[in-house]
Coordinates of C-alpha atoms in Angstrom, one line a residue:
X1 CA 23.1 -23.0 -32.4
X2 CA 22.7 -20.7 -29.4
X3 CA 20.3 -17.8 -29.9
X4 CA 20.7 -16.1 -26.5
X5 CA 23.5 -15.4 -24.0
X6 CA 22.6 -17.1 -20.7
X7 CA 24.1 -15.4 -17.7
X8 CA 25.9 -17.9 -15.4
X9 CA 25.4 -17.2 -11.7
X10 CA 28.2 -18.4 -9.5
X11 CA 27.5 -20.4 -6.4
X12 CA 27.5 -18.6 -3.0
X13 CA 29.5 -19.8 0.0
X14 CA 26.4 -19.9 2.2
X15 CA 22.8 -20.7 1.7
X16 CA 19.3 -19.5 2.8
X17 CA 16.2 -21.4 3.7
X18 CA 13.8 -22.2 6.5
X19 CA 16.6 -22.0 9.1
X20 CA 18.0 -18.6 8.1
X21 CA 15.9 -15.5 8.9
X22 CA 16.4 -13.1 6.0
X23 CA 15.6 -9.4 5.7
X24 CA 14.7 -8.0 2.2
X25 CA 14.8 -4.3 1.6
X26 CA 15.0 -1.9 -1.3
X27 CA 13.1 -1.5 -4.5
X28 CA 9.9 -3.2 -5.6
X29 CA 12.1 -6.0 -7.2
X30 CA 13.0 -7.0 -3.6
X31 CA 9.3 -7.6 -3.0
X32 CA 9.2 -10.0 -6.0
X33 CA 11.9 -12.3 -4.7
X34 CA 11.3 -11.8 -1.0
X35 CA 7.5 -12.2 -1.7
X36 CA 8.1 -15.6 -3.2
X37 CA 10.0 -16.7 -0.1
X38 CA 7.3 -15.3 2.1
X39 CA 4.6 -17.1 0.2
X40 CA 6.6 -20.3 0.7
X41 CA 6.6 -19.6 4.5
X42 CA 10.3 -19.0 4.8
X43 CA 11.4 -16.8 7.7
X44 CA 11.6 -13.4 5.9
X45 CA 10.7 -9.8 6.5
X46 CA 10.2 -7.8 3.3
X47 CA 10.5 -4.0 3.2
X48 CA 9.2 -3.3 6.7
X49 CA 9.1 0.4 5.8
X50 CA 7.7 -0.1 2.3
X51 CA 9.5 0.1 -1.0
X52 CA 12.7 2.2 -0.9
X53 CA 14.5 3.0 -4.1
X54 CA 17.8 4.8 -3.5
X55 CA 20.8 3.5 -1.5
X56 CA 20.9 6.5 0.9
X57 CA 17.2 6.0 2.0
X58 CA 17.8 2.2 2.3
X59 CA 20.7 2.9 4.6
X60 CA 18.7 5.4 6.7
X61 CA 15.8 3.0 7.3
X62 CA 18.2 0.1 8.2
X63 CA 20.1 2.4 10.7
X64 CA 16.8 3.5 12.2
X65 CA 15.7 -0.1 12.5
X66 CA 18.9 -1.3 14.2
X67 CA 18.7 1.6 16.7
X68 CA 14.9 1.1 17.2
X69 CA 14.5 4.9 17.2
X70 CA 10.8 5.6 17.4
X71 CA 8.9 8.3 15.6
X72 CA 7.2 11.3 17.2
X73 CA 4.6 13.7 16.0
X74 CA 7.2 16.3 15.0
X75 CA 8.5 14.0 12.3
X76 CA 5.1 13.6 10.6
X77 CA 3.8 15.6 7.6
X78 CA 0.2 16.5 6.9
X79 CA -1.2 16.8 3.4
X80 CA -4.5 16.1 1.6
X81 CA -6.1 14.9 4.9
X82 CA -3.4 12.4 5.7
X83 CA -0.5 12.2 8.2
X84 CA 2.6 10.5 6.8
X85 CA 6.4 10.2 7.0
X86 CA 8.7 10.7 4.1
X87 CA 10.7 7.7 5.3
X88 CA 7.7 5.3 4.7
X89 CA 5.5 4.1 1.9
X90 CA 2.1 5.7 1.5
X91 CA 0.4 2.6 2.9
X92 CA 1.5 3.8 6.4
X93 CA -0.4 7.1 5.9
X94 CA -3.5 7.7 8.1
X95 CA -6.1 10.5 8.6
X96 CA -5.4 10.0 12.3
X97 CA -2.0 11.3 13.6
X98 CA -1.8 8.9 16.5
X99 CA -2.7 6.0 14.3
X100 CA 0.0 6.9 11.9
X101 CA 2.6 7.1 14.6
X102 CA 1.5 3.7 15.9
X103 CA 1.9 2.2 12.4
X104 CA 5.4 3.7 12.0
X105 CA 6.6 2.6 15.4
X106 CA 5.1 -0.9 15.1
X107 CA 7.1 -1.3 11.8
X108 CA 10.3 0.0 13.5
X109 CA 9.8 -2.4 16.4
X110 CA 9.2 -5.4 14.2
X111 CA 12.2 -4.6 12.0
X112 CA 14.5 -4.2 15.1
X113 CA 13.4 -7.5 16.5
X114 CA 13.8 -9.3 13.2
X115 CA 17.3 -7.8 12.5
X116 CA 18.5 -9.0 15.8
X117 CA 18.0 -12.6 14.6
X118 CA 18.6 -12.2 10.8
X119 CA 21.5 -14.0 9.2
X120 CA 21.3 -12.4 5.8
X121 CA 20.1 -9.0 4.4
X122 CA 19.2 -8.9 0.7
X123 CA 19.2 -5.4 -0.6
X124 CA 18.1 -4.2 -4.1
X125 CA 19.0 -0.7 -5.2
X126 CA 16.7 0.8 -7.7
X127 CA 18.2 4.2 -8.6
X128 CA 21.1 6.4 -7.6
X129 CA 18.9 9.5 -7.9
X130 CA 17.8 11.0 -4.6
X131 CA 15.1 13.6 -3.9
X132 CA 15.6 16.3 -1.2
X133 CA 13.1 18.7 0.3
X134 CA 14.2 22.2 -0.6
X135 CA 13.4 23.6 2.8
X136 CA 15.2 21.1 5.0
X137 CA 17.5 19.2 2.6
X138 CA 16.0 15.9 3.9
X139 CA 16.4 13.0 1.5
X140 CA 13.0 11.3 1.2
X141 CA 12.2 7.7 0.5
X142 CA 8.8 8.4 -0.9
X143 CA 7.5 11.8 -2.3
X144 CA 3.8 11.0 -1.3
X145 CA 2.6 13.0 -4.4
X146 CA 3.9 16.2 -3.0
X147 CA 4.4 18.6 -5.9
X148 CA 7.8 18.2 -7.7
X149 CA 8.6 21.9 -7.2
X150 CA 9.1 21.2 -3.4
X151 CA 12.0 18.9 -4.2
X152 CA 15.4 19.1 -5.7
X153 CA 17.1 16.0 -7.0
X154 CA 20.7 14.8 -7.6
X155 CA 22.5 11.7 -8.7
X156 CA 24.6 10.2 -6.0
X157 CA 28.3 9.7 -6.9
X158 CA 29.8 6.3 -6.6
X159 CA 32.0 7.4 -3.7
X160 CA 29.0 8.7 -1.8
X161 CA 27.2 5.3 -2.1
X162 CA 30.3 3.5 -1.1
X163 CA 30.9 5.7 1.9
X164 CA 27.3 5.5 3.2
X165 CA 27.2 1.8 2.8
X166 CA 30.7 1.0 4.1
X167 CA 29.7 2.9 7.3
X168 CA 26.5 0.9 7.6
X169 CA 28.1 -2.5 6.8
X170 CA 30.8 -1.9 9.4
X171 CA 28.1 -1.1 12.0
X172 CA 26.1 -4.2 11.1
X173 CA 29.2 -6.5 11.2
X174 CA 30.1 -5.0 14.5
X175 CA 26.8 -6.3 15.8
X176 CA 26.9 -9.6 14.0
X177 CA 30.3 -10.5 12.4
X178 CA 28.8 -13.6 10.6
X179 CA 26.1 -11.5 8.9
X180 CA 25.9 -11.9 5.1
X181 CA 24.6 -9.2 2.7
X182 CA 23.5 -9.9 -0.8
X183 CA 23.5 -6.7 -2.9
X184 CA 21.7 -6.5 -6.3
X185 CA 20.6 -3.8 -8.7
X186 CA 17.0 -3.7 -9.8
X187 CA 16.3 -4.6 -13.4
X188 CA 13.4 -2.2 -13.4
X189 CA 14.3 0.8 -15.5
X190 CA 13.6 4.3 -14.1
X191 CA 12.3 5.7 -17.4
X192 CA 11.4 9.2 -16.1
X193 CA 15.2 9.9 -16.2
X194 CA 15.3 9.0 -19.8
X195 CA 17.3 6.1 -21.3
X196 CA 20.8 7.8 -20.8
X197 CA 19.8 8.9 -17.3
X198 CA 18.7 5.4 -16.3
X199 CA 21.9 3.9 -17.7
X200 CA 24.0 6.4 -15.7
X201 CA 22.1 5.7 -12.5
X202 CA 22.3 1.9 -12.9
X203 CA 26.0 2.2 -13.8
X204 CA 26.7 4.2 -10.7
X205 CA 24.9 1.5 -8.5
X206 CA 26.7 -1.4 -10.2
X207 CA 30.2 0.2 -9.7
X208 CA 29.4 1.1 -6.1
X209 CA 28.1 -2.4 -5.3
X210 CA 31.1 -4.1 -6.8
X211 CA 33.4 -1.8 -4.8
X212 CA 31.6 -2.8 -1.6
X213 CA 31.9 -6.5 -2.5
X214 CA 35.7 -6.1 -2.9
X215 CA 35.9 -4.2 0.4
X216 CA 33.9 -6.8 2.4
X217 CA 34.6 -10.0 0.4
X218 CA 33.8 -12.3 3.3
X219 CA 30.4 -10.9 4.0
X220 CA 29.1 -9.0 1.0
X221 CA 28.1 -10.6 -2.3
X222 CA 26.5 -9.7 -5.6
X223 CA 23.5 -11.3 -7.3
X224 CA 23.2 -10.3 -11.0
X225 CA 19.4 -9.7 -11.3
X226 CA 20.1 -6.7 -13.5
X227 CA 22.3 -8.7 -15.9
X228 CA 19.8 -11.6 -15.9
X229 CA 17.1 -9.2 -17.2
X230 CA 19.2 -7.0 -19.5
X231 CA 21.4 -9.7 -21.1
X232 CA 19.8 -13.1 -20.5
X233 CA 16.1 -12.1 -21.0
X234 CA 16.7 -9.2 -23.5
X235 CA 13.3 -9.5 -25.2
X236 CA 10.2 -7.5 -24.6
X237 CA 8.1 -10.7 -24.2
X238 CA 9.7 -10.9 -20.8
X239 CA 8.4 -7.5 -19.8
X240 CA 5.1 -6.5 -18.2
X241 CA 2.6 -4.3 -20.1
X242 CA 4.4 -1.1 -19.1
X243 CA 7.5 -2.4 -20.9
X244 CA 9.6 -1.5 -17.8
X245 CA 8.8 -4.1 -15.1
X246 CA 9.7 -7.8 -15.5
X247 CA 6.8 -10.1 -16.4
X248 CA 5.7 -12.9 -14.1
X249 CA 7.6 -15.3 -16.3
X250 CA 10.8 -13.2 -16.0
X251 CA 10.4 -13.0 -12.2
X252 CA 10.0 -16.8 -12.1
X253 CA 13.2 -17.2 -14.2
X254 CA 15.2 -14.9 -12.0
X255 CA 13.8 -16.7 -8.9
X256 CA 15.0 -20.0 -10.4
X257 CA 18.5 -18.6 -10.7
X258 CA 18.4 -17.1 -7.2
X259 CA 17.0 -20.3 -5.6
X260 CA 19.6 -22.5 -7.3
X261 CA 22.6 -20.7 -5.9
X262 CA 21.1 -19.4 -2.6
X263 CA 18.4 -21.7 -1.3
X264 CA 19.6 -25.0 0.3
X265 CA 18.4 -28.3 -1.2
X266 CA 16.4 -29.4 1.9
X267 CA 14.6 -26.1 1.9
X268 CA 13.7 -26.3 -1.8
X269 CA 12.3 -29.8 -1.2
X270 CA 10.2 -28.5 1.8
X271 CA 9.1 -25.5 -0.3
X272 CA 7.8 -27.9 -3.0
X273 CA 5.7 -29.7 -0.3
X274 CA 4.4 -26.4 1.1
X275 CA 3.5 -25.2 -2.4
X276 CA 1.4 -28.3 -2.9
X277 CA -0.4 -27.6 0.4
X278 CA -1.1 -24.0 -0.5
X279 CA -2.4 -25.1 -3.9
X280 CA -4.6 -27.7 -2.3
X281 CA -6.0 -25.2 0.1
X282 CA -6.9 -22.9 -2.8
X283 CA -8.9 -25.7 -4.5
X284 CA -12.7 -25.0 -4.2
X285 CA -14.8 -28.1 -4.6
X286 CA -18.4 -27.9 -5.7
X287 CA -19.4 -30.2 -2.8
X288 CA -17.4 -30.4 0.4
X289 CA -19.5 -33.2 1.9
X290 CA -18.4 -36.0 -0.4
X291 CA -16.2 -38.8 1.1
X292 CA -13.6 -38.1 -1.6
X293 CA -13.3 -34.5 -0.5
X294 CA -13.0 -35.4 3.2
X295 CA -10.3 -37.9 2.4
X296 CA -8.5 -35.2 0.4
X297 CA -8.7 -32.8 3.3
X298 CA -7.5 -35.4 5.8
X299 CA -4.5 -36.2 3.6
X300 CA -3.5 -32.5 3.3
X301 CA -4.0 -32.0 7.1
X302 CA -1.8 -35.0 7.7
X303 CA 0.9 -33.4 5.4
X304 CA 0.7 -30.2 7.5
X305 CA 1.0 -32.2 10.7
X306 CA 4.1 -34.0 9.4
X307 CA 5.8 -30.8 8.5
X308 CA 4.9 -29.1 11.8
X309 CA 6.5 -32.0 13.7
X310 CA 9.9 -31.1 12.2
X311 CA 9.3 -27.3 11.6
X312 CA 6.9 -26.1 14.4
X313 CA 7.5 -22.5 13.5
X314 CA 6.0 -22.7 10.1
X315 CA 2.5 -21.2 10.2
X316 CA -0.3 -23.0 8.4
X317 CA -3.2 -21.4 10.2
X318 CA -4.8 -19.9 7.1
X319 CA -4.5 -23.2 5.1
X320 CA -6.0 -25.2 8.0
X321 CA -8.9 -22.8 8.4
X322 CA -9.7 -23.0 4.7
X323 CA -9.4 -26.8 4.6
X324 CA -11.7 -27.1 7.6
X325 CA -14.2 -24.7 6.0
X326 CA -13.7 -22.0 8.6
X327 CA -12.8 -19.4 5.9

């Protein structure tokens, strides 16, 4: 007997891996999957501006990245002793205005350089609700703990999301006609909107995404992370302690589905080798002077050398330093 409904994920007509630079942007679920690929040393850039939840803000940061438009002092805000931008996560805030501008523009520059080489952009939408500053009407990516009375919020309509993203996709494909986009909806529920509000928001995103997939069927694809969590793993044992975020086991399961249909076989084999090297470097022996440990280190260093001969761009500096006792 079957006691659950397993969600089947169709194969994709392309694959990702160590030869395909991939940009991840969007909600914190993006950081879960993109973070796994980054740990495995795949060529990824994950949320260069920090976590971004709504599709309008994601589009804005991508447009700014492509243009390479730098920030100036007039675009910064100051509150509670910190300079910050409403476009960026709070980790970019600084008590020094010039330092804040430098952090923002370094992120813009890195994103622009990476996008020029990327072959795929993976986007996760978290919510269709946007927050606007009452004074300027500016849609913010992050509220930076500014009091709620200074914002008004609205739920984007399906047509608004489609229009914003069709314009962006057309621009991106004009720069790189072979670019692929993987769109997904975050399985993390936005509970402050209440259960009905969260469902309305997610439904808006799902309808908009599927419309975009239909419009750009050769370049835009859907990965069902939301359905995997809601239908396949519909049990609270797969949730974290807050009962909203996926547990590590759930993330591992969704990654297994993602990697099966989107990561090429050779890259998965290489990833397994790299994972062993990372684990070996994390091993802390009681005595590093034994012949056994030295043979162990030599074996791992040889494995790194073998990989570097074929994949010279993969960075093992941290692991080598640890193995040689330099960290």
